């Protein structure tokens, strides 16, 4: 609000001040004691800013007059109000009476509701009391039911029904007897489980009788199971059928004895181990003895690659000559044993009746096939019947000892390297079979067999290696350019071991074969060196290398490093033989071509080729070339045992001859002047090609 004072306001205030001054003069005597004007000026200052006061003053009305007007209005309003009340007095009296009546009714209602509240409070207390009683009764009922259930179970667990006593004492062991044993076992476990139960007077009364029943049951099932075990000792008993159809049917007896008759269980366990140990040991001993009669001796200590065929020892007298007994070194059909690894074991009496003999690896496979099947069956039975795997090793301690005794007697006298490697592979296959069956019981035994076979194989292999290194060249040498029997033995022996190593990739065996190759290389070169003529030496080497490659190819299509080595040797020696063969029949022609035809005619220092030089060569070639080729053909046919190899060499020789003759004709063309006179004596290239094709058709 604007605080500036208008002129009219100042005038009004001035008038008001004057009025107050006049009144003060008139009423000094009477108002000194009634009204105090202290602070009036301050209040007037405040009224300046009041809208209502400012509005009244702006109308030109004095405050006294305005106050009197207000008092008159209030008196009139008071009078009007009194008149209104007087006019409505009857209604107000009636309203007063109604309010009083309502108040009485409400007072009665209050009394009634208060009574209801009191009664409801009493009923709530009764309900709460009844609820507490109900909960208490429910808890008691629940406790009594629990107690009744436990007591009923307790009574059921400790009571010994007469029927159970009758079955345990009088009846035979059968399925019903086993079910009764289970009930008896539960009662015995109940007596032993809770120490608090043992303090019961009822238990003290029943316990002696229950103990007698336990002893009777243990005694009876012990006699029963021992009789079944003794049945295993009967001759010609099928042990597996008896185990599966009889013993496993009563396997709960073992569980009962384990829990309630541990001493008796140990006796049963020991009886079973002793029985099966003896039975299986006897079976394996008899089977081994029968197999030994079927053994076919393959090799002796003198049957080595580098041993001369005519040598004989005390052990080889009366035997077939080594030269004709390729089975010592060649794998042949013996490899089929790996493919038929899971075939049934040999039945000795049938084989003996047919007079069949087998290499030892077949007997080895058959013996271990029987061992694998017997061990698998026994391991699974022991695990299911006794619930423990360790019992297997105690049972098979005897059979293992029998087999080891046989093996230790056979192995030191085994000189069949191929058979030994076959046994190593058979052992590996048997390990895979047991792995697929998920039966670990023979892991350590098969590892031990493998560990025994490898040193023996290395020893026999070293004997073959040393036989090559220490071989007498003069004794082994034969005046024959065809493949030597030592080289054939080596090729068959190496091919056999390569074949047996294809799927295994044994680096150790590869190194051993490399050592053997070096030794045979040295020996074959020494044998070739004894031949008086170079041509014979070359033919001898070619025949041996070619034969070796052919045998190695049968072992595997890829050949390997050893085959590649011999292919390189064959290639180089074939080139040498071609040159030697051509020199024998066309020596002058080849000498001329290599010396004169290869000279540089443009050089002034070189003597030019003349007609007199080449005319004898042309005429001689024209008169003898067909006969010479025929002689070369016959020479090749008789010198090389492999027809295809011989024809390949002949074709290479004829091709080389064609090259030499072509170079001769080229030299004639370079003769100045007289070269044309020799054309009538030259043989056409097409005629020579015809002859080459004629001999090529014989492939």
XYZ file of C-alpha atoms in Angstrom:
699
model
C 0.000 0.000 0.000
C 1.153 3.523 -0.799
C 2.052 5.219 2.505
C 1.829 8.806 1.150
C -0.806 10.857 2.955
C -3.500 12.536 0.845
C -4.565 16.103 1.719
C -8.041 14.953 2.664
C -6.671 12.378 5.056
C -4.498 14.969 6.674
C -7.439 17.267 7.043
C -9.590 14.539 8.574
C -6.876 13.600 11.025
C -6.459 17.209 11.816
C -10.153 17.542 12.569
C -10.045 14.411 14.635
C -7.186 15.868 16.617
C -9.038 19.088 17.191
C -12.116 17.244 18.311
C -10.106 15.305 20.801
C -8.541 18.538 22.046
C -11.947 20.116 22.598
C -13.242 17.164 24.421
C -10.202 17.057 26.555
C -10.805 20.608 27.642
C -14.435 19.978 28.506
C -14.027 16.732 30.272
C -10.744 17.200 32.090
C -12.437 16.935 35.382
C -14.371 13.786 34.689
C -12.112 11.715 32.386
C -8.787 11.916 34.036
C -9.581 8.820 36.030
C -11.532 6.863 33.298
C -9.608 6.985 30.024
C -5.874 6.903 29.336
C -4.770 8.323 26.056
C -1.281 6.851 26.259
C -0.226 5.463 22.911
C -3.140 6.959 21.025
C -0.888 8.650 18.565
C 0.748 5.362 17.691
C -2.609 3.716 17.127
C -3.705 6.619 14.949
C -0.537 6.211 12.910
C -1.384 2.556 12.378
C -4.974 3.432 11.378
C -3.646 5.539 8.532
C -2.740 2.313 6.675
C -6.077 0.541 7.482
C -8.398 0.317 4.449
C -11.632 0.414 6.420
C -10.636 3.460 8.447
C -9.261 5.135 5.345
C -12.524 4.394 3.489
C -14.667 5.884 6.327
C -12.582 8.981 6.600
C -12.571 9.437 2.850
C -16.401 9.804 3.023
C -16.112 12.839 5.270
C -17.757 11.180 8.283
C -16.307 11.652 11.707
C -15.516 8.627 13.751
C -17.945 9.651 16.461
C -20.812 9.753 14.053
C -19.761 6.515 12.476
C -19.533 4.872 15.911
C -23.008 6.016 16.873
C -24.345 4.623 13.594
C -22.765 1.293 14.294
C -24.204 1.215 17.837
C -27.676 1.918 16.511
C -27.346 -0.912 13.995
C -26.297 -3.328 16.703
C -29.240 -2.363 18.920
C -31.630 -2.933 16.029
C -30.105 -6.322 15.270
C -30.366 -7.333 18.918
C -34.029 -6.330 19.026
C -34.786 -8.195 15.812
C -33.079 -11.306 17.185
C -35.105 -11.152 20.410
C -38.313 -10.807 18.442
C -37.368 -13.793 16.317
C -36.703 -15.969 19.373
C -40.041 -14.878 20.949
C -41.831 -15.779 17.748
C -40.198 -19.236 17.616
C -40.458 -19.924 21.357
C -43.108 -22.666 20.969
C -41.032 -24.473 18.419
C -37.957 -24.197 20.588
C -39.875 -25.632 23.567
C -41.111 -28.504 21.411
C -37.553 -29.079 20.128
C -36.273 -29.062 23.680
C -38.841 -31.692 24.677
C -37.926 -33.877 21.705
C -34.216 -33.624 22.504
C -34.925 -34.630 26.109
C -37.005 -37.624 24.967
C -34.227 -38.714 22.575
C -31.748 -38.335 25.347
C -33.836 -40.687 27.538
C -34.138 -43.250 24.725
C -30.420 -43.080 24.025
C -29.738 -43.515 27.736
C -31.830 -46.695 27.715
C -30.059 -47.934 24.575
C -26.722 -47.245 26.241
C -27.771 -49.335 29.227
C -28.959 -52.159 26.948
C -25.749 -52.144 24.854
C -23.654 -52.030 27.973
C -25.444 -55.203 29.109
C -24.828 -56.795 25.738
C -21.147 -55.860 25.915
C -20.849 -57.439 29.329
C -22.552 -60.642 28.143
C -20.368 -60.798 24.968
C -17.220 -60.374 27.066
C -18.368 -63.280 29.224
C -19.065 -65.439 26.122
C -15.607 -64.549 24.616
C -13.924 -65.725 27.792
C -15.878 -68.980 27.613
C -14.947 -69.468 23.931
C -11.290 -68.792 24.672
C -11.397 -71.292 27.489
C -13.059 -73.870 25.250
C -10.429 -73.198 22.537
C -7.613 -73.776 25.000
C -9.232 -76.997 26.170
C -9.715 -78.121 22.536
C -6.051 -77.436 21.658
C -4.948 -79.279 24.752
C -7.134 -82.270 23.890
C -5.853 -82.238 20.262
C -2.241 -82.209 21.429
C -2.954 -85.050 23.836
C -4.648 -87.023 21.041
C -1.703 -86.444 18.694
C 0.795 -87.461 21.335
C -1.224 -90.562 22.110
C -1.386 -91.506 18.420
C 2.383 -91.016 18.059
C 2.946 -93.000 21.191
C 0.542 -95.674 19.965
C 2.360 -95.817 16.560
C 5.795 -96.052 18.154
C 4.604 -98.538 20.690
C 2.957 -100.636 17.985
C 6.165 -100.539 15.933
C 8.206 -101.310 19.001
C 5.985 -104.271 19.831
C 6.080 -105.404 16.213
C 9.888 -105.106 16.123
C 10.506 -107.027 19.324
C 7.844 -109.685 19.065
C 8.925 -113.037 17.646
C 5.992 -114.678 15.848
C 5.773 -118.452 16.287
C 5.579 -118.872 12.521
C 8.955 -117.153 12.110
C 10.492 -119.405 14.753
C 9.055 -122.456 13.028
C 10.443 -121.437 9.614
C 13.908 -120.577 10.940
C 14.245 -123.755 12.998
C 12.322 -126.384 11.059
C 11.910 -125.396 7.408
C 14.353 -125.833 4.529
C 16.221 -122.924 3.020
C 14.129 -121.554 0.161
C 12.566 -118.290 -0.980
C 10.198 -118.196 2.017
C 13.142 -118.845 4.313
C 15.033 -115.909 2.770
C 12.067 -113.583 3.343
C 11.959 -114.716 6.976
C 15.691 -114.040 7.247
C 15.067 -110.476 6.131
C 12.477 -110.021 8.903
C 14.869 -111.512 11.461
C 17.613 -109.174 10.220
C 15.379 -106.135 10.750
C 14.625 -107.237 14.312
C 18.294 -107.779 15.065
C 19.179 -104.370 13.636
C 16.438 -102.786 15.751
C 17.919 -104.301 18.902
C 21.374 -102.998 18.025
C 20.474 -99.593 16.591
C 19.192 -97.624 19.635
C 21.001 -97.875 22.990
C 17.805 -96.739 24.761
C 15.967 -99.773 23.410
C 18.337 -102.104 25.209
C 17.194 -100.733 28.583
C 13.632 -101.903 27.982
C 12.442 -104.785 30.168
C 10.634 -106.255 27.162
C 13.909 -106.350 25.247
C 15.601 -108.102 28.130
C 12.921 -110.781 28.006
C 13.026 -111.230 24.198
C 16.752 -110.739 23.556
C 17.930 -114.220 24.669
C 15.351 -115.910 22.464
C 16.247 -113.702 19.521
C 19.931 -114.500 19.961
C 19.166 -118.223 19.892
C 17.170 -117.706 16.723
C 20.069 -115.776 15.149
C 22.535 -118.535 15.974
C 20.209 -121.146 14.543
C 19.708 -119.149 11.337
C 23.464 -118.532 10.920
C 24.231 -122.201 11.467
C 21.567 -123.374 9.070
C 22.425 -121.025 6.176
C 26.142 -121.753 6.664
C 25.556 -125.471 6.170
C 23.324 -124.752 3.191
C 25.716 -122.404 1.368
C 28.746 -124.624 2.040
C 26.938 -127.546 0.416
C 26.308 -125.371 -2.646
C 29.955 -124.371 -2.745
C 31.127 -127.960 -2.547
C 28.973 -128.695 -5.610
C 31.403 -126.508 -7.573
C 34.132 -129.099 -6.986
C 32.298 -131.874 -8.773
C 33.925 -132.875 -12.098
C 32.333 -131.554 -15.296
C 30.316 -128.987 -13.367
C 29.356 -125.897 -15.335
C 30.521 -123.327 -12.816
C 28.915 -120.294 -14.455
C 25.481 -121.905 -14.676
C 25.686 -122.979 -11.021
C 26.722 -119.466 -10.007
C 23.993 -117.716 -11.966
C 21.073 -120.068 -11.374
C 21.778 -121.230 -7.801
C 24.234 -119.122 -5.836
C 22.972 -115.709 -6.939
C 19.470 -116.803 -5.998
C 20.661 -117.062 -2.374
C 22.960 -114.024 -2.335
C 20.954 -112.528 0.573
C 22.449 -115.245 2.774
C 25.853 -113.581 2.294
C 24.404 -110.193 3.251
C 22.790 -111.741 6.358
C 26.021 -113.404 7.404
C 28.003 -110.218 6.808
C 25.727 -108.280 9.189
C 24.852 -110.885 11.806
C 27.488 -113.607 11.565
C 30.759 -112.048 10.481
C 32.928 -114.943 11.664
C 30.807 -117.424 9.750
C 30.882 -115.097 6.702
C 34.672 -115.187 6.785
C 34.534 -118.991 6.768
C 32.134 -118.975 3.781
C 34.320 -116.460 1.975
C 37.460 -118.517 2.625
C 35.682 -121.708 1.535
C 34.577 -120.100 -1.730
C 38.038 -118.676 -2.438
C 39.680 -122.030 -1.737
C 37.150 -123.910 -3.855
C 37.283 -121.618 -6.872
C 41.045 -121.258 -6.650
C 41.527 -124.999 -6.821
C 38.799 -125.589 -9.410
C 39.980 -122.856 -11.803
C 43.642 -123.761 -11.312
C 42.872 -127.373 -12.174
C 40.832 -126.339 -15.210
C 43.554 -124.064 -16.574
C 46.270 -126.633 -15.863
C 44.330 -129.326 -17.739
C 43.574 -126.957 -20.614
C 47.225 -125.908 -20.910
C 48.376 -129.521 -20.924
C 45.887 -130.291 -23.688
C 47.004 -127.248 -25.709
C 50.667 -128.194 -25.452
C 49.905 -131.361 -27.400
C 48.575 -129.243 -30.253
C 51.610 -126.948 -30.557
C 53.288 -126.648 -33.941
C 56.952 -125.681 -33.686
C 57.728 -122.883 -36.102
C 61.301 -121.855 -35.376
C 64.334 -122.790 -33.326
C 67.391 -120.824 -32.292
C 69.064 -121.649 -35.625
C 66.121 -120.440 -37.748
C 67.528 -117.001 -38.461
C 67.625 -114.773 -41.525
C 71.388 -114.947 -41.981
C 71.850 -118.664 -41.232
C 72.929 -120.862 -44.141
C 70.315 -123.438 -45.152
C 72.674 -126.393 -45.076
C 73.690 -125.770 -41.467
C 71.993 -127.994 -38.942
C 72.000 -128.345 -35.224
C 70.870 -130.876 -32.696
C 67.460 -129.212 -32.582
C 66.933 -129.042 -36.347
C 67.842 -132.622 -37.289
C 65.009 -134.319 -39.078
C 63.179 -131.041 -39.564
C 62.157 -129.629 -42.907
C 64.985 -127.519 -44.430
C 64.784 -123.895 -43.490
C 64.936 -122.806 -47.108
C 61.517 -124.334 -47.729
C 59.892 -123.313 -44.469
C 58.814 -119.749 -45.315
C 56.362 -119.681 -42.385
C 59.294 -118.815 -40.139
C 59.537 -115.377 -41.762
C 56.325 -114.868 -43.766
C 53.144 -113.761 -42.024
C 50.764 -115.373 -44.497
C 47.462 -116.478 -43.017
C 48.762 -116.107 -39.487
C 47.500 -112.514 -39.608
C 43.925 -113.864 -39.521
C 44.287 -114.417 -35.799
C 44.000 -110.635 -35.265
C 40.800 -110.519 -37.312
C 39.386 -113.498 -35.402
C 40.481 -112.280 -31.990
C 37.072 -112.840 -30.392
C 36.480 -116.328 -31.782
C 35.737 -119.115 -29.253
C 38.676 -120.872 -27.621
C 40.106 -124.022 -29.178
C 38.495 -127.266 -27.990
C 41.557 -129.506 -27.523
C 40.006 -132.962 -27.855
C 38.332 -132.026 -31.156
C 41.575 -130.610 -32.569
C 43.501 -133.646 -31.337
C 40.985 -136.003 -32.919
C 41.500 -134.204 -36.233
C 45.297 -134.200 -35.792
C 45.410 -130.417 -36.144
C 48.498 -128.529 -35.002
C 48.584 -124.801 -34.298
C 51.316 -122.159 -34.099
C 51.816 -121.066 -30.517
C 50.131 -117.667 -31.003
C 46.844 -119.491 -31.684
C 47.233 -121.446 -28.467
C 48.172 -118.209 -26.700
C 45.027 -116.483 -27.979
C 42.848 -119.456 -27.066
C 44.284 -119.664 -23.528
C 43.814 -115.953 -22.934
C 40.352 -115.993 -24.486
C 39.405 -118.570 -21.855
C 41.081 -116.424 -19.193
C 39.225 -113.276 -20.303
C 35.828 -114.954 -20.272
C 36.433 -116.766 -16.979
C 37.792 -113.638 -15.300
C 34.909 -111.486 -16.550
C 32.315 -113.951 -15.305
C 34.023 -114.452 -11.930
C 34.637 -110.732 -11.401
C 30.992 -109.846 -12.016
C 29.796 -112.747 -9.851
C 32.041 -111.800 -6.913
C 30.936 -108.182 -7.130
C 27.258 -109.153 -7.110
C 27.369 -112.100 -4.711
C 29.906 -110.924 -2.135
C 29.721 -107.201 -2.837
C 33.505 -106.846 -3.023
C 35.978 -106.905 -5.909
C 39.068 -107.839 -3.923
C 37.953 -111.447 -3.575
C 38.558 -111.929 -7.338
C 42.318 -111.456 -7.012
C 42.513 -114.003 -4.195
C 40.607 -116.532 -6.312
C 42.705 -115.979 -9.449
C 46.036 -116.056 -7.678
C 46.118 -119.802 -8.448
C 45.128 -119.609 -12.148
C 47.570 -116.726 -12.688
C 50.341 -118.824 -11.154
C 49.476 -121.787 -13.417
C 49.503 -119.615 -16.547
C 52.714 -117.871 -15.485
C 54.397 -121.231 -14.919
C 53.424 -122.341 -18.432
C 54.390 -119.010 -19.987
C 57.749 -118.928 -18.232
C 58.491 -122.379 -19.600
C 57.442 -121.543 -23.180
C 58.820 -118.044 -23.614
C 62.551 -118.764 -23.145
C 62.352 -121.398 -25.894
C 60.376 -119.244 -28.338
C 62.438 -118.072 -31.313
C 59.494 -117.175 -33.564
C 59.742 -113.383 -33.885
C 56.562 -113.183 -35.972
C 54.708 -115.254 -33.392
C 56.003 -113.051 -30.570
C 54.825 -109.880 -32.330
C 51.465 -111.534 -32.975
C 51.197 -112.305 -29.253
C 52.005 -108.664 -28.455
C 49.200 -107.538 -30.770
C 46.847 -110.186 -29.351
C 47.548 -108.891 -25.846
C 46.764 -105.353 -26.991
C 43.483 -106.524 -28.527
C 42.590 -108.342 -25.312
C 43.224 -105.137 -23.359
C 40.808 -103.333 -25.667
C 38.208 -106.078 -25.187
C 38.422 -105.809 -21.393
C 38.263 -102.031 -21.660
C 35.068 -102.252 -23.719
C 33.635 -104.633 -21.138
C 34.668 -102.136 -18.427
C 36.261 -104.927 -16.420
C 39.586 -103.824 -14.852
C 40.518 -107.095 -13.137
C 43.075 -108.205 -15.790
C 44.787 -104.849 -16.370
C 47.866 -105.615 -14.301
C 48.129 -109.196 -15.601
C 47.957 -108.186 -19.283
C 50.497 -105.414 -18.664
C 52.806 -108.006 -17.138
C 52.378 -110.292 -20.169
C 53.161 -107.409 -22.509
C 56.242 -106.520 -20.480
C 57.417 -110.142 -20.750
C 56.857 -110.400 -24.524
C 58.679 -107.268 -25.655
C 62.137 -108.136 -24.237
C 61.856 -111.623 -25.724
C 60.886 -110.201 -29.119
C 63.827 -107.766 -29.023
C 66.191 -110.579 -28.131
C 65.008 -112.785 -31.031
C 65.068 -109.774 -33.376
C 68.651 -109.034 -32.347
C 69.509 -112.651 -33.087
C 68.243 -112.142 -36.655
C 70.145 -108.856 -36.868
C 73.377 -110.412 -35.621
C 72.943 -113.343 -38.012
C 73.114 -110.855 -40.883
C 76.024 -108.925 -39.434
C 78.090 -112.034 -38.672
C 77.038 -114.090 -41.708
C 79.774 -115.871 -43.672
C 79.587 -114.450 -47.193
C 81.514 -117.378 -48.732
C 79.175 -119.874 -47.107
C 75.989 -118.058 -48.140
C 77.112 -117.284 -51.708
C 75.579 -119.280 -54.554
C 76.494 -118.988 -58.213
C 73.026 -117.828 -59.150
C 71.863 -114.314 -60.022
C 68.278 -115.017 -58.974
C 67.002 -113.707 -55.591
C 68.961 -115.056 -52.662
C 67.045 -116.926 -49.968
C 68.506 -114.660 -47.289
C 67.068 -111.631 -49.061
C 63.718 -113.358 -49.422
C 63.723 -114.177 -45.720
C 64.531 -110.565 -44.941
C 61.788 -109.262 -47.265
C 59.140 -111.594 -45.834
C 60.256 -110.942 -42.259
C 60.230 -107.152 -42.726
C 56.927 -107.184 -44.615
C 55.368 -109.249 -41.831
C 56.446 -106.825 -39.112
C 55.421 -103.793 -41.188
C 51.990 -105.347 -41.668
C 51.685 -105.961 -37.932
C 52.656 -102.339 -37.262
C 50.290 -100.596 -39.695
C 47.520 -99.878 -37.166
C 49.863 -99.322 -34.232
C 52.613 -97.031 -35.563
C 55.196 -98.300 -33.102
C 58.249 -96.071 -33.602
C 60.458 -98.476 -31.663
C 59.726 -101.250 -34.176
C 60.430 -98.871 -37.077
C 63.899 -98.150 -35.669
C 64.595 -101.864 -35.276
C 63.577 -102.515 -38.888
C 65.851 -99.702 -40.066
C 68.797 -101.348 -38.321
C 67.901 -104.638 -39.998
C 67.755 -102.947 -43.419
C 71.245 -101.491 -43.020
C 72.591 -104.935 -42.134
C 70.962 -106.669 -45.101
C 72.165 -103.903 -47.458
C 75.730 -104.556 -46.431
C 75.343 -108.331 -46.734
C 73.711 -108.287 -50.182
C 76.456 -105.999 -51.539
C 79.087 -108.385 -50.185
C 77.340 -111.338 -51.835
C 77.107 -109.435 -55.137
C 80.789 -108.560 -54.944
C 81.789 -112.235 -55.227
C 80.392 -112.532 -58.797
C 83.283 -112.203 -61.285
C 81.438 -109.986 -63.789
C 79.854 -106.615 -63.185
C 76.827 -107.626 -65.237
C 76.200 -110.600 -62.958
C 76.586 -108.440 -59.886
C 74.064 -105.959 -61.250
C 71.564 -108.668 -62.241
C 71.891 -110.223 -58.795
C 71.175 -106.919 -57.083
C 68.263 -106.090 -59.410
C 66.651 -109.477 -58.826
C 66.963 -109.143 -55.066
C 65.766 -105.551 -54.925
C 62.826 -106.279 -57.201
C 61.799 -109.304 -55.166
C 62.076 -107.292 -51.933
C 59.894 -104.489 -53.299
C 57.263 -106.964 -54.496
C 57.092 -108.602 -51.070
C 56.979 -105.244 -49.233
C 54.118 -104.044 -51.438
C 52.046 -106.955 -50.174
C 52.457 -105.678 -46.615
C 50.975 -102.266 -47.324
C 50.074 -100.123 -50.320
C 52.068 -97.108 -49.140
C 55.330 -99.008 -48.731
C 57.106 -96.711 -46.342
C 60.728 -95.627 -46.093
C 62.154 -99.121 -46.523
C 60.308 -99.736 -49.792
C 61.319 -96.317 -51.131
C 64.931 -97.109 -50.296
C 64.896 -100.331 -52.323
C 63.050 -98.641 -55.204
C 65.881 -96.101 -55.441
C 68.469 -98.909 -55.439
C 66.512 -100.800 -58.122
C 66.313 -97.701 -60.301
C 70.042 -96.974 -60.113
C 71.061 -100.603 -60.762
C 68.609 -100.901 -63.643
C 70.363 -97.963 -65.322
C 73.725 -99.639 -64.836
C 72.481 -102.948 -66.269
C 70.989 -101.251 -69.353
C 74.351 -99.699 -70.102
C 76.161 -102.998 -69.546
C 73.707 -104.885 -71.773
C 74.052 -102.387 -74.618
C 77.836 -102.304 -74.315
C 77.890 -106.072 -74.705
C 76.110 -105.982 -78.093
C 76.656 -102.437 -79.382
C 79.934 -101.469 -77.755
C 81.514 -99.731 -80.777
C 78.378 -97.730 -81.484
C 78.083 -96.545 -77.877
C 81.795 -95.728 -77.667
C 81.552 -93.618 -80.826
C 78.447 -91.785 -79.662
C 79.907 -91.049 -76.230
C 83.224 -89.839 -77.624
C 82.940 -88.481 -81.175
C 79.224 -87.650 -81.413
C 79.370 -85.577 -78.280
C 82.252 -83.392 -79.585
C 81.641 -79.786 -80.592
C 81.930 -79.754 -84.432
C 82.129 -75.985 -84.541
C 85.456 -76.013 -82.750
C 88.444 -75.826 -85.029
C 90.507 -77.959 -82.683
C 88.181 -80.984 -83.047
C 88.790 -83.509 -85.820
C 85.723 -83.740 -88.097
C 83.808 -87.026 -88.388
C 84.490 -88.889 -91.645
C 82.636 -91.495 -93.664
C 85.415 -93.997 -93.050
C 84.776 -93.615 -89.328
C 81.062 -94.275 -89.335
C 80.661 -96.620 -92.307
C 81.802 -99.773 -90.410
C 79.449 -98.850 -87.542
C 76.471 -98.387 -89.861
C 77.060 -101.617 -91.758
C 77.721 -103.592 -88.595
C 74.550 -102.267 -86.967
C 72.488 -102.962 -90.057
C 73.622 -106.592 -90.174
C 73.442 -107.447 -86.448
C 70.855 -105.235 -84.733
C 67.896 -107.626 -84.940
C 69.945 -110.601 -83.790
C 71.426 -108.519 -80.992
C 67.979 -107.454 -79.805
C 66.845 -111.073 -79.820
C 69.909 -112.061 -77.776
C 69.173 -109.219 -75.368
C 65.627 -110.480 -75.043
C 66.747 -114.030 -74.272
C 69.362 -112.753 -71.853
C 66.773 -110.719 -69.956
C 64.248 -113.557 -69.903
C 66.759 -115.982 -68.402
C 68.455 -113.518 -66.070
C 65.484 -112.031 -64.234
C 63.052 -114.083 -62.227
C 60.354 -111.412 -62.439
C 59.085 -111.381 -66.046
C 57.579 -107.900 -65.748
C 60.773 -106.516 -64.321
C 62.778 -108.138 -67.150
C 60.496 -106.711 -69.819
C 60.721 -103.273 -68.236
C 64.515 -103.502 -68.328
C 64.445 -104.679 -71.972
C 62.205 -101.816 -72.979
C 64.519 -99.362 -71.211
C 67.513 -100.902 -73.037
C 65.808 -100.681 -76.457
C 64.764 -97.092 -75.798
C 68.338 -96.213 -74.855
C 69.579 -98.025 -77.987
C 67.202 -95.927 -80.084
C 68.658 -92.772 -78.529
C 72.207 -93.878 -79.290
C 71.319 -94.744 -82.884
C 69.519 -91.432 -83.342
C 72.637 -89.600 -82.229
C 74.650 -91.697 -84.722
C 72.348 -90.688 -87.601
C 72.559 -87.061 -86.504
C 76.374 -87.291 -86.670
C 76.202 -88.766 -90.194
C 74.049 -85.865 -91.352
C 76.795 -83.479 -90.252
C 79.438 -85.156 -92.492
C 80.165 -82.841 -95.370
C 79.862 -84.409 -98.802
C 79.876 -88.187 -98.298
C 77.233 -88.647 -95.657
C 74.487 -89.214 -98.221
C 76.261 -92.335 -99.511
C 75.554 -94.105 -96.194
C 71.795 -93.531 -96.278
C 71.188 -96.812 -98.084
C 72.810 -98.715 -95.211
C 71.011 -96.842 -92.394
C 68.154 -98.557 -90.614
C 65.081 -96.372 -90.395
C 63.918 -95.190 -87.008
C 60.457 -96.584 -87.730
C 61.925 -100.094 -88.196
C 63.610 -99.894 -84.812
C 60.389 -98.550 -83.236
C 58.484 -101.476 -84.724
C 60.850 -103.938 -83.076
C 60.550 -102.111 -79.759
C 56.735 -102.268 -79.957
C 56.910 -105.957 -80.886
C 58.795 -106.796 -77.723
C 56.633 -104.423 -75.694
C 53.525 -106.453 -76.651
C 54.869 -109.388 -74.726
C 54.145 -107.621 -71.390
